[in-house]
PDB file of N, CA and C in Angstrom:
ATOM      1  N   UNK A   1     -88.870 -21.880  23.896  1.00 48.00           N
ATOM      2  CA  UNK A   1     -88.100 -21.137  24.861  1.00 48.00           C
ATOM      3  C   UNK A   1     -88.529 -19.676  24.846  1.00 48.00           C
ATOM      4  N   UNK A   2     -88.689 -19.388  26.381  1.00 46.00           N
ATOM      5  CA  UNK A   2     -89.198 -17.654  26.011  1.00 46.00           C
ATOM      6  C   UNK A   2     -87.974 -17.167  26.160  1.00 46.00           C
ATOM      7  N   UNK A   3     -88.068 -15.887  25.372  1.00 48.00           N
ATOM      8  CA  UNK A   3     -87.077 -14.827  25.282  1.00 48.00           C
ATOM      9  C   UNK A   3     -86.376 -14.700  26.270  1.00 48.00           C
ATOM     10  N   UNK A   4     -86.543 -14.514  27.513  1.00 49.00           N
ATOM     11  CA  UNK A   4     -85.541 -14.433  28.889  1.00 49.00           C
ATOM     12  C   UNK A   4     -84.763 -15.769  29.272  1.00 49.00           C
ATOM     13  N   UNK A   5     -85.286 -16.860  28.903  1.00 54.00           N
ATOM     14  CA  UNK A   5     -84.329 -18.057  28.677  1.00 54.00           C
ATOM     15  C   UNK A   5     -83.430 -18.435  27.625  1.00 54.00           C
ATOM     16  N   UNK A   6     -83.576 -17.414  26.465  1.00 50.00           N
ATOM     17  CA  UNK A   6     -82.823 -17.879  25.551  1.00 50.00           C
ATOM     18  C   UNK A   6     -81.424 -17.576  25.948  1.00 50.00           C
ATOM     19  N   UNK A   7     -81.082 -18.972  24.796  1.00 52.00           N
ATOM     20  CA  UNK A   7     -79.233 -18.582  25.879  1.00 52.00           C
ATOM     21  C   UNK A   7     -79.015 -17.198  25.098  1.00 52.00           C
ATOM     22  N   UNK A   8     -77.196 -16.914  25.666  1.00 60.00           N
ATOM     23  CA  UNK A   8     -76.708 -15.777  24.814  1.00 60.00           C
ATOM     24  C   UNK A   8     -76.506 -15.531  23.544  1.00 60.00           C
ATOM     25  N   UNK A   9     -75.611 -17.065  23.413  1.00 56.00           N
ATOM     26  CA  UNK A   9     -74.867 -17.272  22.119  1.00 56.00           C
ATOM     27  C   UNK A   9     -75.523 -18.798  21.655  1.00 56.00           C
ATOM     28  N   UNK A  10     -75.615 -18.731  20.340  1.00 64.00           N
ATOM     29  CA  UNK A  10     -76.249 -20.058  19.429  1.00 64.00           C
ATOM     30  C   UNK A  10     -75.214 -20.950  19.502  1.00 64.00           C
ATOM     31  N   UNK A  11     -75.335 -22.115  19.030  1.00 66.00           N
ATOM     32  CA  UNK A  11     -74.119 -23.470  18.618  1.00 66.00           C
ATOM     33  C   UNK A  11     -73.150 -22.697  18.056  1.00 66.00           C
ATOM     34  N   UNK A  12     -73.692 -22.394  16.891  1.00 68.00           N
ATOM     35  CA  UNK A  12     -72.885 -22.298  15.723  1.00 68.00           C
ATOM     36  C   UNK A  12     -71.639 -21.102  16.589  1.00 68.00           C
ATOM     37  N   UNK A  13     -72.384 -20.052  17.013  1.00 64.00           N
ATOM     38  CA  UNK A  13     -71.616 -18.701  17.589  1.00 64.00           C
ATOM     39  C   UNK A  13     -70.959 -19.311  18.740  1.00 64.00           C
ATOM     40  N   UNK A  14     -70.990 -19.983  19.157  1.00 58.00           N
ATOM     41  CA  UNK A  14     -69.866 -20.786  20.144  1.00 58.00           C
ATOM     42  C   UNK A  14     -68.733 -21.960  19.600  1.00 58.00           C
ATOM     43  N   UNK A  15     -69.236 -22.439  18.428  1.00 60.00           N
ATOM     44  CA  UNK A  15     -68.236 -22.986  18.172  1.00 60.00           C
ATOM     45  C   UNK A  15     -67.310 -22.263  17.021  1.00 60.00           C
ATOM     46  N   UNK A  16     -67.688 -20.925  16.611  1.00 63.00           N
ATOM     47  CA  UNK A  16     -66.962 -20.417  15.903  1.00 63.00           C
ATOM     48  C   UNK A  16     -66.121 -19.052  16.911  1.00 63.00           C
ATOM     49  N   UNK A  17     -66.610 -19.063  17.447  1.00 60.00           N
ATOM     50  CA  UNK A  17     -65.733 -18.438  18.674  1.00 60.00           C
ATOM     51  C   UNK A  17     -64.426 -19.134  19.645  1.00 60.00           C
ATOM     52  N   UNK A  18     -65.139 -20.289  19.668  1.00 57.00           N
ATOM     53  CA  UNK A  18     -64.154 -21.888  20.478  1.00 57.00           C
ATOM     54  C   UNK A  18     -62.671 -22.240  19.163  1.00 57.00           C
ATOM     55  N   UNK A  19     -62.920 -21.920  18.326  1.00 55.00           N
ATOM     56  CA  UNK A  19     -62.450 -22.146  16.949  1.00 55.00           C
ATOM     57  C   UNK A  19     -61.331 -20.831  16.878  1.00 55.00           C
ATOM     58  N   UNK A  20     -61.855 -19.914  17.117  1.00 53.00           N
ATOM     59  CA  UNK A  20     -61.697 -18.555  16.685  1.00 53.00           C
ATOM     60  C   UNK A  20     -60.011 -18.129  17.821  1.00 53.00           C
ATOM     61  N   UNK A  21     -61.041 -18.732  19.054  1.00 49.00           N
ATOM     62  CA  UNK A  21     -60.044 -18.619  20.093  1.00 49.00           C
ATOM     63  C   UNK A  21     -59.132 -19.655  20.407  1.00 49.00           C
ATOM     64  N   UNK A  22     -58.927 -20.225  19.833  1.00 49.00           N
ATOM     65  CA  UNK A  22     -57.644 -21.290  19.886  1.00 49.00           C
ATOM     66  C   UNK A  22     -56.565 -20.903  19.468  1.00 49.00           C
ATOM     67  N   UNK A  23     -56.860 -20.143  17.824  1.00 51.00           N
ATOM     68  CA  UNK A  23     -55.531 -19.506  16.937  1.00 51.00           C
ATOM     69  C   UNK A  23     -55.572 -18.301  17.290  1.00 51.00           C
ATOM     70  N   UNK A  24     -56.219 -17.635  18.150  1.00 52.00           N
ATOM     71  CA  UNK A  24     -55.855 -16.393  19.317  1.00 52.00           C
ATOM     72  C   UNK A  24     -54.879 -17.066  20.316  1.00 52.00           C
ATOM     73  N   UNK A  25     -54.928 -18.071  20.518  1.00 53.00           N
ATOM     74  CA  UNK A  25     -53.965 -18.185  22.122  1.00 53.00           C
ATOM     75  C   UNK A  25     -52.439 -18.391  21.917  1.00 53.00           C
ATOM     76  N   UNK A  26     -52.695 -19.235  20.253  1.00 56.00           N
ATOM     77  CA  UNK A  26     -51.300 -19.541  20.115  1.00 56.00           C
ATOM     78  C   UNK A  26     -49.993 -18.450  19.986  1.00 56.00           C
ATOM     79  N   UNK A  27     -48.898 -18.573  20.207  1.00 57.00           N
ATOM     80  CA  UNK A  27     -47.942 -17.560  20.155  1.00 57.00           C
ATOM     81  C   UNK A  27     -47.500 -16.927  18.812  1.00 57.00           C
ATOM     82  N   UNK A  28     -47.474 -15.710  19.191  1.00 62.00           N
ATOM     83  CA  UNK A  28     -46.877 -15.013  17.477  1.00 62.00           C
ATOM     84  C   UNK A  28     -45.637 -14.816  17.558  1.00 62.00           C
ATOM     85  N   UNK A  29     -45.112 -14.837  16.099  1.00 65.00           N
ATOM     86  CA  UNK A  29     -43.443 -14.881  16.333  1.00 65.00           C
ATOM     87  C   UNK A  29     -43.654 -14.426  14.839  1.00 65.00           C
ATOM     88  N   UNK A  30     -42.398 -13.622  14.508  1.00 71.00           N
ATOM     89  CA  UNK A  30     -42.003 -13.579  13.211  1.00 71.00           C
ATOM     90  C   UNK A  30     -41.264 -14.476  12.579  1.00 71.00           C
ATOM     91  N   UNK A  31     -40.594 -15.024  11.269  1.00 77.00           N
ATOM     92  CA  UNK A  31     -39.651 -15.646  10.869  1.00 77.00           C
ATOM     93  C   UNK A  31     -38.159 -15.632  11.732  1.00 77.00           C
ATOM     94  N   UNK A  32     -37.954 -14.330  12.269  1.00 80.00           N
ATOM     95  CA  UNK A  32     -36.338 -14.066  12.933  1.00 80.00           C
ATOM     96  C   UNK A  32     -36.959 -14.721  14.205  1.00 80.00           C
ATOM     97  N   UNK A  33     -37.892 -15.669  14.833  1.00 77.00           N
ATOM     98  CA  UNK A  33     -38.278 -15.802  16.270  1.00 77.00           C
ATOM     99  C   UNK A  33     -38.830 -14.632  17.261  1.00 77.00           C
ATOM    100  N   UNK A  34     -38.672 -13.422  16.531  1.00 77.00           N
ATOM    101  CA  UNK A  34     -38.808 -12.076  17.201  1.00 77.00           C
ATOM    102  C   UNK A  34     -40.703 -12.232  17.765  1.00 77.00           C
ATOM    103  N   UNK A  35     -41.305 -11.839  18.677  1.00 75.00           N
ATOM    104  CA  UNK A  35     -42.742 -11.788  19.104  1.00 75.00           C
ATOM    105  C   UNK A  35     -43.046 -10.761  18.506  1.00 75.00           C
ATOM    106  N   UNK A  36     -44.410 -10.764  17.843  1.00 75.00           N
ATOM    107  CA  UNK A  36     -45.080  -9.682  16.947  1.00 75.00           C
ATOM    108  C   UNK A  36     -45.809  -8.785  18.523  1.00 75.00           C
ATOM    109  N   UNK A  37     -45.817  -7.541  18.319  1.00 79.00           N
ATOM    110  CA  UNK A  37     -46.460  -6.865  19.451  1.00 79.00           C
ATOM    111  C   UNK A  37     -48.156  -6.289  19.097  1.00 79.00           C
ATOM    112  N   UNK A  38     -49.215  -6.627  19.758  1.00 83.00           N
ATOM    113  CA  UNK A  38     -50.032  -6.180  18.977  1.00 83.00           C
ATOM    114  C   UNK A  38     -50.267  -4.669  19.248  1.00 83.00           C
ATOM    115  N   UNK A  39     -50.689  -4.127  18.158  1.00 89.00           N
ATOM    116  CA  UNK A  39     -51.478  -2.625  18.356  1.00 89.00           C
ATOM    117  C   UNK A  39     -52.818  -2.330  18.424  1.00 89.00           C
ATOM    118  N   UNK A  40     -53.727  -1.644  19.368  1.00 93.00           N
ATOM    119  CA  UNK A  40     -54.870  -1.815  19.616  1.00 93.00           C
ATOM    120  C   UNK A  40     -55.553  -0.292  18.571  1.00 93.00           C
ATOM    121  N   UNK A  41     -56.854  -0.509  18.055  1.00 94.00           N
ATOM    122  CA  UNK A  41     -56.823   0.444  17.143  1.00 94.00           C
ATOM    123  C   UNK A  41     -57.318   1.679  17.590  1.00 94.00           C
ATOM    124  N   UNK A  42     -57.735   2.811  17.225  1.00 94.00           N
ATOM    125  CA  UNK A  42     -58.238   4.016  18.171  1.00 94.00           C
ATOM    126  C   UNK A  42     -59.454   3.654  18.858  1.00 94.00           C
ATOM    127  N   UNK A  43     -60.526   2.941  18.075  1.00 95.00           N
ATOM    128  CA  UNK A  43     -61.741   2.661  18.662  1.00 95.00           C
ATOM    129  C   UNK A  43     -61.308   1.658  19.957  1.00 95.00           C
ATOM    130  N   UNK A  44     -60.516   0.705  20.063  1.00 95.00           N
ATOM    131  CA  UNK A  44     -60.542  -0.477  20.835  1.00 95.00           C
ATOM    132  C   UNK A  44     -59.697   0.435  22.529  1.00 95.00           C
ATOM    133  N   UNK A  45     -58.650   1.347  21.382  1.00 95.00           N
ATOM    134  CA  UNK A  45     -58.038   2.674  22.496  1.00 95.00           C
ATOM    135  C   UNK A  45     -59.587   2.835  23.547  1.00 95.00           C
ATOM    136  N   UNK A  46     -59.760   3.879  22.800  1.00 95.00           N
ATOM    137  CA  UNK A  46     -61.188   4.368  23.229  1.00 95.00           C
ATOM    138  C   UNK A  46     -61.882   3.423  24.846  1.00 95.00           C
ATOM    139  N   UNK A  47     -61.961   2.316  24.011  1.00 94.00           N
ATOM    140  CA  UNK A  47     -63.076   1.531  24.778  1.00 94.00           C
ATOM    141  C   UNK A  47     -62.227   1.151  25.811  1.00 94.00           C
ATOM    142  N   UNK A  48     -61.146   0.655  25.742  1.00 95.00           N
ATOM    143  CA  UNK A  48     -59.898   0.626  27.064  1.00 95.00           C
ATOM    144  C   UNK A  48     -59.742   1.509  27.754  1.00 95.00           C
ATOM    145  N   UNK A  49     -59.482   2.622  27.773  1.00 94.00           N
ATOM    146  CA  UNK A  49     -59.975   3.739  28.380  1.00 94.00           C
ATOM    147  C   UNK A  49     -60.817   3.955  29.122  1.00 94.00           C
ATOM    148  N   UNK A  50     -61.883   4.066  28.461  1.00 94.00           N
ATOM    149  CA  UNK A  50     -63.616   4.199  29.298  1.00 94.00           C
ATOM    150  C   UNK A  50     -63.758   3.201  30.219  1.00 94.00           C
ATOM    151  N   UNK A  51     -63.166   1.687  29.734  1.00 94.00           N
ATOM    152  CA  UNK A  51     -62.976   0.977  31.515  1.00 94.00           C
ATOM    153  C   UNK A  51     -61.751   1.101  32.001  1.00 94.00           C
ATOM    154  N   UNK A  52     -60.864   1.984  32.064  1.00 94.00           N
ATOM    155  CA  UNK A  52     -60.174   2.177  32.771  1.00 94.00           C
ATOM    156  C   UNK A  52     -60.347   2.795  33.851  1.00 94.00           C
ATOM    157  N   UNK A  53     -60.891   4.141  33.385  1.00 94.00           N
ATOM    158  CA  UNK A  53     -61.402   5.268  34.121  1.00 94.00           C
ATOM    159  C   UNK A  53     -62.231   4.853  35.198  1.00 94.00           C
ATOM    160  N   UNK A  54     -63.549   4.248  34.984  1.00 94.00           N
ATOM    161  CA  UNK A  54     -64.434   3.320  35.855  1.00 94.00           C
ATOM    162  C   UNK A  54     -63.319   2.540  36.473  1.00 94.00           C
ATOM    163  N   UNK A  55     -62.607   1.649  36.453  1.00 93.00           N
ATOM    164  CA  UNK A  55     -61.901   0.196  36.674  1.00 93.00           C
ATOM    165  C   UNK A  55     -60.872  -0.315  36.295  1.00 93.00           C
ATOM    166  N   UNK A  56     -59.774   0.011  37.370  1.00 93.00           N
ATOM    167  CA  UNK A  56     -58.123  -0.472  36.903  1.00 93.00           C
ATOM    168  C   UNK A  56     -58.064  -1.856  37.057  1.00 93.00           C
ATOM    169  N   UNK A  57     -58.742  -2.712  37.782  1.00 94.00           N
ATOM    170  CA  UNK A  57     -58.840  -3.973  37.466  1.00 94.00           C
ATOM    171  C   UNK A  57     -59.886  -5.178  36.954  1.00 94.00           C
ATOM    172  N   UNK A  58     -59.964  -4.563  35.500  1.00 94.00           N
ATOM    173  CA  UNK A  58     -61.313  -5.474  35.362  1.00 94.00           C
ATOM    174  C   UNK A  58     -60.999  -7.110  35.543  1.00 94.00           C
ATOM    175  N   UNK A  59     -62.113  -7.732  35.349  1.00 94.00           N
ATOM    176  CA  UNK A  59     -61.944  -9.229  36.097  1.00 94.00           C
ATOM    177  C   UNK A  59     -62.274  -9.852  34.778  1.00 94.00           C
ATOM    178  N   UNK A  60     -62.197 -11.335  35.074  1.00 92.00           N
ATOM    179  CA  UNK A  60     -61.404 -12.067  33.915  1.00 92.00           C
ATOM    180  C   UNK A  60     -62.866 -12.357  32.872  1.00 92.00           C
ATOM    181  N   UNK A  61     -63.986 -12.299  33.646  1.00 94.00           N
ATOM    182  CA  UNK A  61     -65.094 -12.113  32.415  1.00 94.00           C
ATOM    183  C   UNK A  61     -65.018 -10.892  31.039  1.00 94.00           C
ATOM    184  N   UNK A  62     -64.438  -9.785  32.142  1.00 93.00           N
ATOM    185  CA  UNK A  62     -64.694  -8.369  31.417  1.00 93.00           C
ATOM    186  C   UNK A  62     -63.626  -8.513  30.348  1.00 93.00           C
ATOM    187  N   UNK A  63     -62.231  -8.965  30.368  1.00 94.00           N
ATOM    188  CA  UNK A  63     -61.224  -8.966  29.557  1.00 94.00           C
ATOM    189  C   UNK A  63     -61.158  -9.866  28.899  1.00 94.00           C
ATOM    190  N   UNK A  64     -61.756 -11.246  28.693  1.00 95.00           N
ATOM    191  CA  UNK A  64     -62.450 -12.258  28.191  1.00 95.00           C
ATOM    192  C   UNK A  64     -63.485 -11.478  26.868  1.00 95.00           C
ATOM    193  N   UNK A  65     -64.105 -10.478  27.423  1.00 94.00           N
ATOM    194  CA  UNK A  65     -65.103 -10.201  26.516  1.00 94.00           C
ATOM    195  C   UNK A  65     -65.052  -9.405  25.838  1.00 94.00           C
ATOM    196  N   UNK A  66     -63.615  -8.652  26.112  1.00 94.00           N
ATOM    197  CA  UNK A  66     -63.144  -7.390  24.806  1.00 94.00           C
ATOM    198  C   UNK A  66     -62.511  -8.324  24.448  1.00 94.00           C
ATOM    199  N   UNK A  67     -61.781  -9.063  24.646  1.00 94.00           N
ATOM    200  CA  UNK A  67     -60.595  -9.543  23.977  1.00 94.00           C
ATOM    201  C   UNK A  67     -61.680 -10.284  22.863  1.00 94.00           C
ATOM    202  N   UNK A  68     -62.698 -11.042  22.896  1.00 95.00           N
ATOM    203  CA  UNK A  68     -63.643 -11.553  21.623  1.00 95.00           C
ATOM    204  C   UNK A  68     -63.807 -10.660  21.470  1.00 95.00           C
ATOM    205  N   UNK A  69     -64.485  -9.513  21.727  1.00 94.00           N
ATOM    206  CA  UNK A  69     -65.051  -8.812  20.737  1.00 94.00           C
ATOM    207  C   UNK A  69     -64.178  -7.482  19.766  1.00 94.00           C
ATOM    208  N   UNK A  70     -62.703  -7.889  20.356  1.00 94.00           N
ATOM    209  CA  UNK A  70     -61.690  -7.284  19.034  1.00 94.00           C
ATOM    210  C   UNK A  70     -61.326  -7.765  18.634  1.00 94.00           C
ATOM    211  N   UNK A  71     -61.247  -9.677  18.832  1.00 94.00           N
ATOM    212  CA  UNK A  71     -60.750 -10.450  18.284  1.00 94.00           C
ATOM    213  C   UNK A  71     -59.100 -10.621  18.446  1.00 94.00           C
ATOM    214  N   UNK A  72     -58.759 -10.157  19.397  1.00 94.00           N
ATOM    215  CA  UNK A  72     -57.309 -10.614  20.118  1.00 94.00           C
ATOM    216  C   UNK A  72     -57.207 -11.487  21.507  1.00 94.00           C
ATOM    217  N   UNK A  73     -56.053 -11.807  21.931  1.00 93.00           N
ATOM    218  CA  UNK A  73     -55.889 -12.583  22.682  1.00 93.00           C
ATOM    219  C   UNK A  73     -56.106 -12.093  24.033  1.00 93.00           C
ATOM    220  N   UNK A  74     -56.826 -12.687  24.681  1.00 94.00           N
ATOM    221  CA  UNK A  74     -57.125 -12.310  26.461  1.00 94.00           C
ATOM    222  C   UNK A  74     -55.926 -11.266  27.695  1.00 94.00           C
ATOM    223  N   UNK A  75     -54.786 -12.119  26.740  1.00 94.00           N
ATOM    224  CA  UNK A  75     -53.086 -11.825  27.266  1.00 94.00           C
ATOM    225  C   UNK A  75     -52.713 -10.058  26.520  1.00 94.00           C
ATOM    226  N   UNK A  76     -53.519 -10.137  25.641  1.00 94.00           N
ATOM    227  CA  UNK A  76     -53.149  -8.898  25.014  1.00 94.00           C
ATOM    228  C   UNK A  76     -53.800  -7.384  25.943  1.00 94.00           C
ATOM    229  N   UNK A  77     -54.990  -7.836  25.553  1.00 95.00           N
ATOM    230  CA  UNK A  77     -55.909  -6.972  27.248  1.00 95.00           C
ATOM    231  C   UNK A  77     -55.537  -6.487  28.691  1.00 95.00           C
ATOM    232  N   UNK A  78     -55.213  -8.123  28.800  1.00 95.00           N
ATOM    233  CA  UNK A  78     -54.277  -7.837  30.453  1.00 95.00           C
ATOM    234  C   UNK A  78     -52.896  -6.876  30.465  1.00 95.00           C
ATOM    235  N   UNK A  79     -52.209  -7.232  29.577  1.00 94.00           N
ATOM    236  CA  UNK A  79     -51.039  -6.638  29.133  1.00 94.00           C
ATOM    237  C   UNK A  79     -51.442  -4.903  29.156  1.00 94.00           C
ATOM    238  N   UNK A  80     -52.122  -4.997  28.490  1.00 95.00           N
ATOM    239  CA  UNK A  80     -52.850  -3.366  27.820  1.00 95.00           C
ATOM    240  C   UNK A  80     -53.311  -2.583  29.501  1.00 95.00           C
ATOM    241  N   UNK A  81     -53.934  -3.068  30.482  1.00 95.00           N
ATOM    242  CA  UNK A  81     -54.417  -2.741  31.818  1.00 95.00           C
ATOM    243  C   UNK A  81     -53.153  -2.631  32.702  1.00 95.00           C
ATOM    244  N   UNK A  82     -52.079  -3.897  32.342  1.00 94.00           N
ATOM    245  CA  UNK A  82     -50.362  -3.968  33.115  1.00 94.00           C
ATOM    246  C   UNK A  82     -50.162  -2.827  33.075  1.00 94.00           C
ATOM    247  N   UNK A  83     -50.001  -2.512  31.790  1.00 94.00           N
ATOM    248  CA  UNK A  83     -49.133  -1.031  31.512  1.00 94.00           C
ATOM    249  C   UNK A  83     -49.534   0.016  31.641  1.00 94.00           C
ATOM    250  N   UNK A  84     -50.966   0.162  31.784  1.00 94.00           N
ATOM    251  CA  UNK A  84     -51.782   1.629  31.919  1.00 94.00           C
ATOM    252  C   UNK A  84     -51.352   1.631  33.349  1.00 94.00           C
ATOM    253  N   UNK A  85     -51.723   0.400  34.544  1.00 94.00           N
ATOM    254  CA  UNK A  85     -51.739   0.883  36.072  1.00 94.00           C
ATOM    255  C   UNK A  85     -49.898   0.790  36.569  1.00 94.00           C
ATOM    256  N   UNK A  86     -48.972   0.435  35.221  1.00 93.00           N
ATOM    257  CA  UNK A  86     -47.661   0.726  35.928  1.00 93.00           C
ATOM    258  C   UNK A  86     -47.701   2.075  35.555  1.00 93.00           C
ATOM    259  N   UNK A  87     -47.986   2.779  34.149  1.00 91.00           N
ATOM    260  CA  UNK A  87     -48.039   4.251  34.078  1.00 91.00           C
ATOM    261  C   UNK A  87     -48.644   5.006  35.050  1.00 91.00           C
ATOM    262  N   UNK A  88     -49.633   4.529  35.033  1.00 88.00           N
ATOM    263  CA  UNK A  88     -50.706   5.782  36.030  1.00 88.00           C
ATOM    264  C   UNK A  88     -50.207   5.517  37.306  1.00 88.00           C
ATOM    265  N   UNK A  89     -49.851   4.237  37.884  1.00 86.00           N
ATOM    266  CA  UNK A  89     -48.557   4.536  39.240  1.00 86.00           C
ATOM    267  C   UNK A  89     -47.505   5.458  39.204  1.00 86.00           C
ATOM    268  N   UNK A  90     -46.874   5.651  38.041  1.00 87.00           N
ATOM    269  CA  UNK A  90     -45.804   6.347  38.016  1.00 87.00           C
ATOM    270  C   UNK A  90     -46.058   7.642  38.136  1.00 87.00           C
ATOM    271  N   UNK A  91     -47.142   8.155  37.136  1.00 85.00           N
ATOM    272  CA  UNK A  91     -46.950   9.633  37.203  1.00 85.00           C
ATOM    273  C   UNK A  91     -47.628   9.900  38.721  1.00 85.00           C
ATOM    274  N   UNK A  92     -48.561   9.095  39.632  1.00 84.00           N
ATOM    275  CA  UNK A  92     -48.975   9.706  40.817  1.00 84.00           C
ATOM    276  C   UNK A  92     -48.017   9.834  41.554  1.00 84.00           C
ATOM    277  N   UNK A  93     -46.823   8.953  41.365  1.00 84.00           N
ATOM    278  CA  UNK A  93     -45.659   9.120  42.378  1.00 84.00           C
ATOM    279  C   UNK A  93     -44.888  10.664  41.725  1.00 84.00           C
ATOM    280  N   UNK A  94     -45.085  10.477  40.380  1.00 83.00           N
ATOM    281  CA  UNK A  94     -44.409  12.130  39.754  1.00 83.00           C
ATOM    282  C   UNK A  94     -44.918  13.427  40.226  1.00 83.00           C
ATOM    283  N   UNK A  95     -46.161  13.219  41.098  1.00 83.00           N
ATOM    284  CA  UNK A  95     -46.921  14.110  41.037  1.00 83.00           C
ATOM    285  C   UNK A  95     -46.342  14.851  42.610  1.00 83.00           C
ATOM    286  N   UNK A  96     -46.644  13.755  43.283  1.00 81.00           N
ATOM    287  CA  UNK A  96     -46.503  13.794  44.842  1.00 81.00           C
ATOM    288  C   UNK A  96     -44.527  14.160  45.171  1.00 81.00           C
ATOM    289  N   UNK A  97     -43.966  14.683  44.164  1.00 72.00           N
ATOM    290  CA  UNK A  97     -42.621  14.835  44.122  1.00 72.00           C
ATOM    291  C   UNK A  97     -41.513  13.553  44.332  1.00 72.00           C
ATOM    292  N   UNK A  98     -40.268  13.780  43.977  1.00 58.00           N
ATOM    293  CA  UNK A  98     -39.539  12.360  43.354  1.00 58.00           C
ATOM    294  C   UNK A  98     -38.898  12.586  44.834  1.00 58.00           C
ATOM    295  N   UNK A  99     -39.256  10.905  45.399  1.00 55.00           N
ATOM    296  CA  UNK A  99     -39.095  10.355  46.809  1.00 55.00           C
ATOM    297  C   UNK A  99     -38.028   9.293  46.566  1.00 55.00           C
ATOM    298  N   UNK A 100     -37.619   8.967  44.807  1.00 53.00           N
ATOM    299  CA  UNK A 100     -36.956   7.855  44.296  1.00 53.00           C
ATOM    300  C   UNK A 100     -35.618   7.855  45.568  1.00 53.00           C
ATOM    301  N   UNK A 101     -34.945   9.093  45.677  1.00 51.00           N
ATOM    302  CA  UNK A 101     -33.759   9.126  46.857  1.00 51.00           C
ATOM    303  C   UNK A 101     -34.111   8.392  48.209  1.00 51.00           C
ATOM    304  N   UNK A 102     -35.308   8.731  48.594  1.00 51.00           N
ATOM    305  CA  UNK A 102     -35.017   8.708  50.473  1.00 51.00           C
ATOM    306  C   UNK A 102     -35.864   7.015  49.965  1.00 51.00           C
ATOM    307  N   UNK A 103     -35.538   6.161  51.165  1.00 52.00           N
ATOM    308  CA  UNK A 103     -35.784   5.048  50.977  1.00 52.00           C
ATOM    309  C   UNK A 103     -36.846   4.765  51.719  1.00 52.00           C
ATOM    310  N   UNK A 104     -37.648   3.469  51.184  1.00 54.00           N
ATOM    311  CA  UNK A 104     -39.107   3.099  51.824  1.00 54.00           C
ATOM    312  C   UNK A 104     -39.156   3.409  53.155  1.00 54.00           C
ATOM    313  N   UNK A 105     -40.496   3.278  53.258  1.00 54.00           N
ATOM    314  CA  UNK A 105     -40.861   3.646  54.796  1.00 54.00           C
ATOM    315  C   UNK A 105     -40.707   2.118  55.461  1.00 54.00           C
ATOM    316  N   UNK A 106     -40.282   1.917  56.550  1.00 54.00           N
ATOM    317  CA  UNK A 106     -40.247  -0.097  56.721  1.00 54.00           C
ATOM    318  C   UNK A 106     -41.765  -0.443  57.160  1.00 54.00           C
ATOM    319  N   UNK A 107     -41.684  -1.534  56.934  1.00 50.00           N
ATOM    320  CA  UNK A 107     -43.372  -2.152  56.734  1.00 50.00           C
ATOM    321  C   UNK A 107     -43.486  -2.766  57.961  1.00 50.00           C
ATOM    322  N   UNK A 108     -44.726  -2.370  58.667  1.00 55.00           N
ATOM    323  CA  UNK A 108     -44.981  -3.120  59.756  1.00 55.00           C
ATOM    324  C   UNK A 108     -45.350  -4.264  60.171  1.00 55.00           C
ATOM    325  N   UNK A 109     -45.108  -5.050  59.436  1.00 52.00           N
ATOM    326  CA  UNK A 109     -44.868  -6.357  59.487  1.00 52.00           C
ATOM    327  C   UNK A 109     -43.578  -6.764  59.930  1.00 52.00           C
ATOM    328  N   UNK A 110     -42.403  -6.399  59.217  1.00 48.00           N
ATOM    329  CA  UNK A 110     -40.872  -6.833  59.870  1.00 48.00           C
ATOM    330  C   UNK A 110     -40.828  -6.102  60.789  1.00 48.00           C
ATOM    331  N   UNK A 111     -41.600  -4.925  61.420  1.00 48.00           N
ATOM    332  CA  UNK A 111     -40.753  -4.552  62.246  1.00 48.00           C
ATOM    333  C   UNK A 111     -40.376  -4.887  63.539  1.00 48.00           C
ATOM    334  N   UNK A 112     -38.944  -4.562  64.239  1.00 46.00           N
ATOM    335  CA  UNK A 112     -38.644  -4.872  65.742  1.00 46.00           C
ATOM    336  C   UNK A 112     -39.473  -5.097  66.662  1.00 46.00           C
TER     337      UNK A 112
END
């Protein structure tokens, strides 16, 4: 096989990844039933970030492929992108002054 055909990943690195990611999917809970929350570390911060900035919605390859390569769950990622684009919604609405009083504009779709 020449070099430009070789696959990405070997047997072994796929089935220890296939392995790897199974007891990633399952649910965490403490003893009280309580869900453990994960914390992402400064470096993994970092790198969430830098595609943020580029890309508030990365697609399911891209979050697929941090999530292996920090070794957390896919759900944890998405979660992590949820909350950055409900924040960064919020403060643009903070920015543009608090409209929270006067009520939506009606959508032109229902209208008369």
């Amino acid at each position: 096989m020449s070099a430009s055909n070789a696959p990405l990943l070997t047997r072994d690195e796929v089935s220890r990844l296939s392995s790897r990611r199974s007891s990633l999917d399952a649910p965490r809970s403490t003893p009280t039933g309580k869900r453990e929350y994960h914390r992402f570390t400064p470096q993994q911060e970092r790198e969430l970030w830098e595609l943020f900035q580029t890309c508030k919605h990365p697609s399911c390859v891209d979050r697929r492929d941090l999530a292996l390569r920090f070794g957390v769950r896919e759900k944890n990622v998405e979660n992590w992108f949820n909350n950055r684009r409900r924040e960064w919604g919020e403060r643009r609405i903070e920015r543009r002054g608090d409209r929270s009083s006067s009520p939506p504009p009606p959508s032109r779709r229902h209208r008369a």
